[in-house]
Short mmCIF file of C-alpha atoms in Angstrom, two decimals:
data_model
loop_
_atom_site.label_atom_id
_atom_site.label_comp_id
_atom_site.label_asym_id
_atom_site.label_seq_id
_atom_site.Cartn_x
_atom_site.Cartn_y
_atom_site.Cartn_z
CA UNK P 266 131.62 137.43 21.03
CA UNK P 267 129.50 136.06 18.19
CA UNK P 268 130.42 138.98 15.90
CA UNK P 269 134.15 138.41 16.65
CA UNK P 270 133.79 134.71 15.96
CA UNK P 271 131.97 135.44 12.67
CA UNK P 272 134.70 137.87 11.68
CA UNK P 273 137.29 135.13 12.17
CA UNK P 274 135.37 133.00 9.70
CA UNK P 275 134.93 135.82 7.20
CA UNK P 276 138.51 137.03 6.91
CA UNK P 277 141.81 135.56 5.79
CA UNK P 278 143.61 137.52 8.54
CA UNK P 279 144.38 136.05 11.90
CA UNK P 280 142.18 137.85 14.47
CA UNK P 281 143.09 137.51 18.11
CA UNK P 282 139.81 138.45 19.79
CA UNK P 283 139.51 140.97 22.67
CA UNK P 284 136.27 142.48 23.83
CA UNK P 285 134.86 145.07 26.18
CA UNK P 286 131.21 145.33 26.99
CA UNK P 287 129.04 146.95 29.62
CA UNK P 288 126.76 143.87 29.76
CA UNK P 289 128.15 141.07 31.99
CA UNK P 290 126.04 138.46 30.14
CA UNK P 291 127.69 139.39 26.88
CA UNK P 292 131.13 138.99 28.49
CA UNK P 293 130.14 135.53 29.80
CA UNK P 294 128.85 134.53 26.39
CA UNK P 295 132.09 135.62 24.73
CA UNK P 296 134.09 133.64 27.18
CA UNK P 297 132.08 130.52 26.28
CA UNK P 298 132.63 131.15 22.49
CA UNK P 299 136.41 131.68 23.14
CA UNK P 300 137.25 129.37 26.00
CA UNK P 301 141.03 129.76 25.41
CA UNK P 302 140.88 133.50 25.55
CA UNK P 303 138.52 134.13 28.51
CA UNK P 304 140.83 136.80 29.96
CA UNK P 305 140.45 138.76 26.71
CA UNK P 306 136.93 139.78 27.54
CA UNK P 307 136.22 142.38 30.26
CA UNK P 308 133.45 144.55 31.49
CA UNK P 309 133.76 148.23 30.62
CA UNK P 310 132.78 150.94 28.16
CA UNK P 311 134.26 151.68 24.81
CA UNK P 312 135.02 155.19 26.05
CA UNK P 313 137.38 153.61 28.53
CA UNK P 314 139.66 152.48 25.61
CA UNK P 315 140.29 156.11 24.81
CA UNK P 316 141.95 156.59 28.14
CA UNK P 317 143.78 153.27 28.88
CA UNK P 318 143.61 149.71 27.56
CA UNK P 319 142.45 147.15 30.14
CA UNK P 320 145.13 144.99 31.78
CA UNK P 321 146.31 142.23 29.52
CA UNK P 322 145.05 143.92 26.32
CA UNK P 323 147.57 144.85 23.56
CA UNK P 324 148.42 148.61 23.73
CA UNK P 325 147.63 149.01 20.01
CA UNK P 326 145.06 147.16 17.87
CA UNK P 327 144.71 146.50 14.18
CA UNK P 328 140.86 146.62 14.23
CA UNK P 329 138.34 147.96 16.69
CA UNK P 330 134.60 147.26 16.25
CA UNK P 331 132.36 149.74 18.17
CA UNK P 332 128.59 149.17 18.36
CA UNK P 333 128.46 152.79 19.27
CA UNK P 334 125.07 154.00 18.07
CA UNK P 335 122.71 151.23 18.90
CA UNK P 336 119.53 151.82 20.89
CA UNK P 337 121.34 151.14 24.20
CA UNK P 338 123.95 153.96 24.07
CA UNK P 339 123.06 157.61 24.67
CA UNK P 340 126.24 159.61 24.17
CA UNK P 341 126.18 163.17 23.04
CA UNK P 342 127.94 163.74 19.67
CA UNK P 343 130.35 166.25 21.19
CA UNK P 344 131.64 163.51 23.59
CA UNK P 345 131.51 160.80 20.97
CA UNK P 346 133.75 162.62 18.45
CA UNK P 347 136.41 163.16 20.99
CA UNK P 348 136.29 159.43 21.89
CA UNK P 349 136.71 158.55 18.18
CA UNK P 350 139.84 160.71 17.92
CA UNK P 351 141.27 159.28 21.13
CA UNK P 352 140.63 155.77 19.86
CA UNK P 353 142.32 156.61 16.51
CA UNK P 354 145.29 158.17 18.35
CA UNK P 355 145.68 155.82 21.32
CA UNK P 356 144.06 152.50 20.62
CA UNK P 357 144.54 151.73 16.92
CA UNK P 358 147.85 151.16 15.13
CA UNK P 359 148.69 153.85 12.57
CA UNK P 360 147.19 151.63 9.77
CA UNK P 361 144.36 150.37 12.00
CA UNK P 362 140.66 150.29 11.21
CA UNK P 363 137.69 151.35 13.30
CA UNK P 364 134.42 149.68 12.33
CA UNK P 365 131.30 151.34 13.64
CA UNK P 366 128.38 148.98 13.60
CA UNK P 367 125.07 150.75 13.31
CA UNK P 368 122.30 148.57 14.51
CA UNK P 369 119.46 151.30 14.46
CA UNK P 370 116.43 150.15 12.63
CA UNK P 371 115.97 153.77 11.51
CA UNK P 372 117.88 154.69 8.40
CA UNK P 373 117.62 158.41 9.30
CA UNK P 374 119.60 157.88 12.53
CA UNK P 375 122.33 155.95 10.71
CA UNK P 376 122.44 158.65 7.92
CA UNK P 377 122.70 161.38 10.57
CA UNK P 378 125.69 159.63 12.10
CA UNK P 379 127.41 159.41 8.72
CA UNK P 380 126.70 163.14 8.12
CA UNK P 381 128.21 163.99 11.56
CA UNK P 382 131.36 161.90 10.80
CA UNK P 383 131.84 163.45 7.42
CA UNK P 384 131.21 166.99 8.76
CA UNK P 385 134.03 166.42 11.17
CA UNK P 386 136.26 165.58 8.22
CA UNK P 387 136.42 161.79 8.67
CA UNK P 388 136.88 159.76 5.52
CA UNK P 389 134.23 157.13 5.93
CA UNK P 390 133.64 153.99 3.86
CA UNK P 391 130.04 152.69 4.04
CA UNK P 392 129.31 148.99 4.19
CA UNK P 393 125.59 148.70 3.49
CA UNK P 394 123.45 145.83 4.51
CA UNK P 395 123.25 143.32 1.72
CA UNK P 396 119.60 142.65 2.46
CA UNK P 397 118.36 146.22 2.12
CA UNK P 398 117.94 146.60 5.89
CA UNK P 399 118.90 149.91 7.62
CA UNK P 400 121.64 148.40 9.70
CA UNK P 401 125.09 148.99 8.33
CA UNK P 402 128.69 149.57 9.21
CA UNK P 403 130.97 152.62 8.76
CA UNK P 404 134.67 151.93 8.27
CA UNK P 405 137.19 154.52 9.24
CA UNK P 406 140.80 153.66 8.33
CA UNK P 407 143.26 155.35 10.61
CA UNK P 408 145.76 156.09 7.79
CA UNK P 409 143.06 158.17 6.07
CA UNK P 410 142.38 160.31 9.11
CA UNK P 411 145.62 162.18 9.82
CA UNK P 412 144.08 165.63 9.18
CA UNK P 413 141.18 164.94 11.52
CA UNK P 414 143.40 163.78 14.36
CA UNK P 415 145.76 166.66 13.94
CA UNK P 416 142.95 169.14 13.85
CA UNK P 417 141.24 167.63 16.89
CA UNK P 418 144.46 167.37 18.90
CA UNK P 419 145.13 171.08 18.41
CA UNK P 420 141.74 172.21 19.48
CA UNK P 421 140.79 169.57 22.06
CA UNK P 422 140.85 170.23 25.74
CA UNK P 423 139.12 166.90 26.51
CA UNK P 424 141.70 164.40 27.80
#
């Protein structure tokens, strides 16, 4: 919730916050930060968005922030890349943006993720940490990813 609230302060765009998290405490905290949008925060996994949006959520989103590769998530790359494609295809609007927040304190892990994304053909913009720390964000604009989504949808049996 805190990141969403900060994003509202940082951007000129109107952001209507929604959140999904596996940690119930994080959901409760977000509901405190956004008392008028308590139903916008539910317990679940990001992978769930690839299959179906939670009840009451918009069917398509402009932005999706995924804290995908922090120390708490252990998802094999083969599964993660399919989830990325499904989010691009099913969750984001055609001009939507996926922001992957990398909170690893090890630059090598973040660099490896970037290499994997680029090897799959994703066009990735890197938002480095302004303070020289290893944490960063990778931005994937849906409109830049047409070839990746088409390639993956032809070869994917994961649905």
